[in-house]
Amino acid sequence: MPFDPQTVRYNDQGLVPVIAQDAETHEVLMLAWMNAEAIEKTLETRKVTYWSRSRQSFWVKGETSGHTQALVDLRIDCDRDCLLALVNQVGPACHTNRRVCFYTSITGSDEVELMSPMT
């Protein structure tokens, strides 16, 4: 059955959350947003393309940093309101230069930094 991006349940801003996960290690790398056109671009180019809410523009992951995400598989959840992008990640996924964006653990009332920026 052909996929139609219009069947995705977008929020009021026309966006859907996307979890990026390393296809080999299964690490959860980051969370970002896509609109219908970003989904189409990602599927067409196999380069993960997000919608930047702060810049109000498309953002091809790694376009300026070289820390790219090549799409292996794009999956949709049962409610059709969240996507999972299985990717081959080159370099850090986080803009802080860490492998993943989820590098802080909250234990009780404390925060613990789990990893340092990559060099």
Coordinates of C-alpha atoms in Angstrom, one line a residue:
M1 CA 0.0 0.0 0.0
P2 CA 1.5 3.4 -0.9
F3 CA 2.2 5.8 1.9
D4 CA 0.4 9.1 2.0
P5 CA 1.9 11.8 4.3
Q6 CA -1.5 13.4 4.6
T7 CA -2.6 10.4 6.7
V8 CA -0.3 11.4 9.5
R9 CA -1.9 13.1 12.5
Y10 CA -0.1 16.4 12.7
N11 CA -0.4 18.9 15.6
D12 CA -2.0 22.3 15.2
Q13 CA 1.3 23.6 13.6
G14 CA 1.2 20.9 11.0
L15 CA 4.1 19.0 12.6
V16 CA 4.7 15.5 13.9
P17 CA 7.4 14.4 16.4
V18 CA 10.2 12.2 15.0
I19 CA 12.4 10.1 17.2
A20 CA 15.8 9.4 15.6
Q21 CA 17.3 6.0 16.6
D22 CA 20.6 4.5 15.5
A23 CA 19.7 1.6 13.2
E24 CA 22.6 -0.6 14.5
T25 CA 23.0 0.3 18.2
H26 CA 19.3 1.2 18.8
E27 CA 20.4 4.2 20.8
V28 CA 17.7 6.9 20.9
L29 CA 19.6 9.9 19.4
M30 CA 17.3 12.8 19.4
L31 CA 13.7 14.1 18.9
A32 CA 12.8 16.6 16.2
W33 CA 9.8 17.6 14.1
M34 CA 8.7 17.0 10.5
N35 CA 5.9 18.4 8.4
A36 CA 4.5 16.6 5.3
E37 CA 7.0 18.1 3.0
A38 CA 9.9 17.1 5.3
I39 CA 8.6 13.5 5.3
E40 CA 8.5 13.5 1.5
K41 CA 12.0 15.0 1.2
T42 CA 13.4 12.4 3.7
L43 CA 11.8 9.5 1.8
E44 CA 13.0 10.9 -1.6
T45 CA 16.6 11.7 -0.7
R46 CA 17.2 9.2 2.2
K47 CA 18.8 12.2 4.0
V48 CA 16.8 12.9 7.2
T49 CA 15.1 16.3 6.8
Y50 CA 13.4 18.0 9.7
W51 CA 11.4 21.2 10.2
S52 CA 13.2 23.7 12.4
R53 CA 10.6 25.4 14.6
S54 CA 13.0 28.1 15.6
R55 CA 14.2 29.0 12.1
Q56 CA 10.9 28.1 10.4
S57 CA 12.8 26.3 7.7
F58 CA 13.8 22.8 6.5
W59 CA 16.9 21.4 8.2
V60 CA 18.8 18.5 6.6
K61 CA 20.6 16.8 9.5
G62 CA 24.3 17.4 9.1
E63 CA 24.1 19.8 6.2
T64 CA 26.4 22.3 7.9
S65 CA 28.0 20.1 10.6
G66 CA 28.7 17.0 8.6
H67 CA 27.0 15.0 11.4
T68 CA 24.6 13.4 9.0
Q69 CA 21.7 11.0 9.3
A70 CA 21.1 8.5 6.5
L71 CA 17.6 7.0 6.6
V72 CA 17.4 3.3 6.9
D73 CA 13.7 3.0 7.7
L74 CA 10.9 5.4 8.6
R75 CA 8.2 4.0 10.8
I76 CA 4.9 5.4 12.0
D77 CA 3.2 4.5 15.3
C78 CA -0.2 2.9 15.8
D79 CA -1.9 6.3 16.3
R80 CA -0.2 7.8 13.3
D81 CA 1.0 10.8 15.4
C82 CA 4.7 10.0 15.9
L83 CA 7.5 8.8 13.6
L84 CA 10.5 6.7 14.3
A85 CA 13.5 7.3 11.9
L86 CA 16.0 4.5 12.0
V87 CA 19.2 6.1 10.8
N88 CA 22.9 5.6 10.2
Q89 CA 24.4 8.5 12.3
V90 CA 27.7 10.0 11.4
G91 CA 29.3 11.9 14.3
P92 CA 27.3 13.3 17.2
A93 CA 23.5 13.7 16.9
C94 CA 23.2 16.5 19.4
H95 CA 24.0 20.2 18.7
T96 CA 26.0 20.1 22.0
N97 CA 28.4 17.7 20.2
R98 CA 27.3 14.7 22.2
R99 CA 26.4 11.4 20.7
V100 CA 22.8 11.7 21.8
C101 CA 20.6 14.5 23.0
F102 CA 19.5 12.5 26.1
Y103 CA 22.7 12.8 28.0
T104 CA 21.3 14.0 31.4
S105 CA 19.8 11.6 33.9
I106 CA 17.3 12.9 36.5
T107 CA 17.6 10.9 39.7
G108 CA 15.3 12.1 42.4
S109 CA 16.0 15.8 42.6
D110 CA 19.4 15.6 41.0
E111 CA 20.6 15.9 37.4
V112 CA 23.6 13.8 36.4
E113 CA 25.5 14.4 33.1
L114 CA 26.1 11.0 31.5
M115 CA 28.4 11.9 28.7
S116 CA 30.8 14.7 27.7
P117 CA 30.9 16.3 24.2
M118 CA 32.7 14.3 21.6
T119 CA 36.1 15.7 20.5

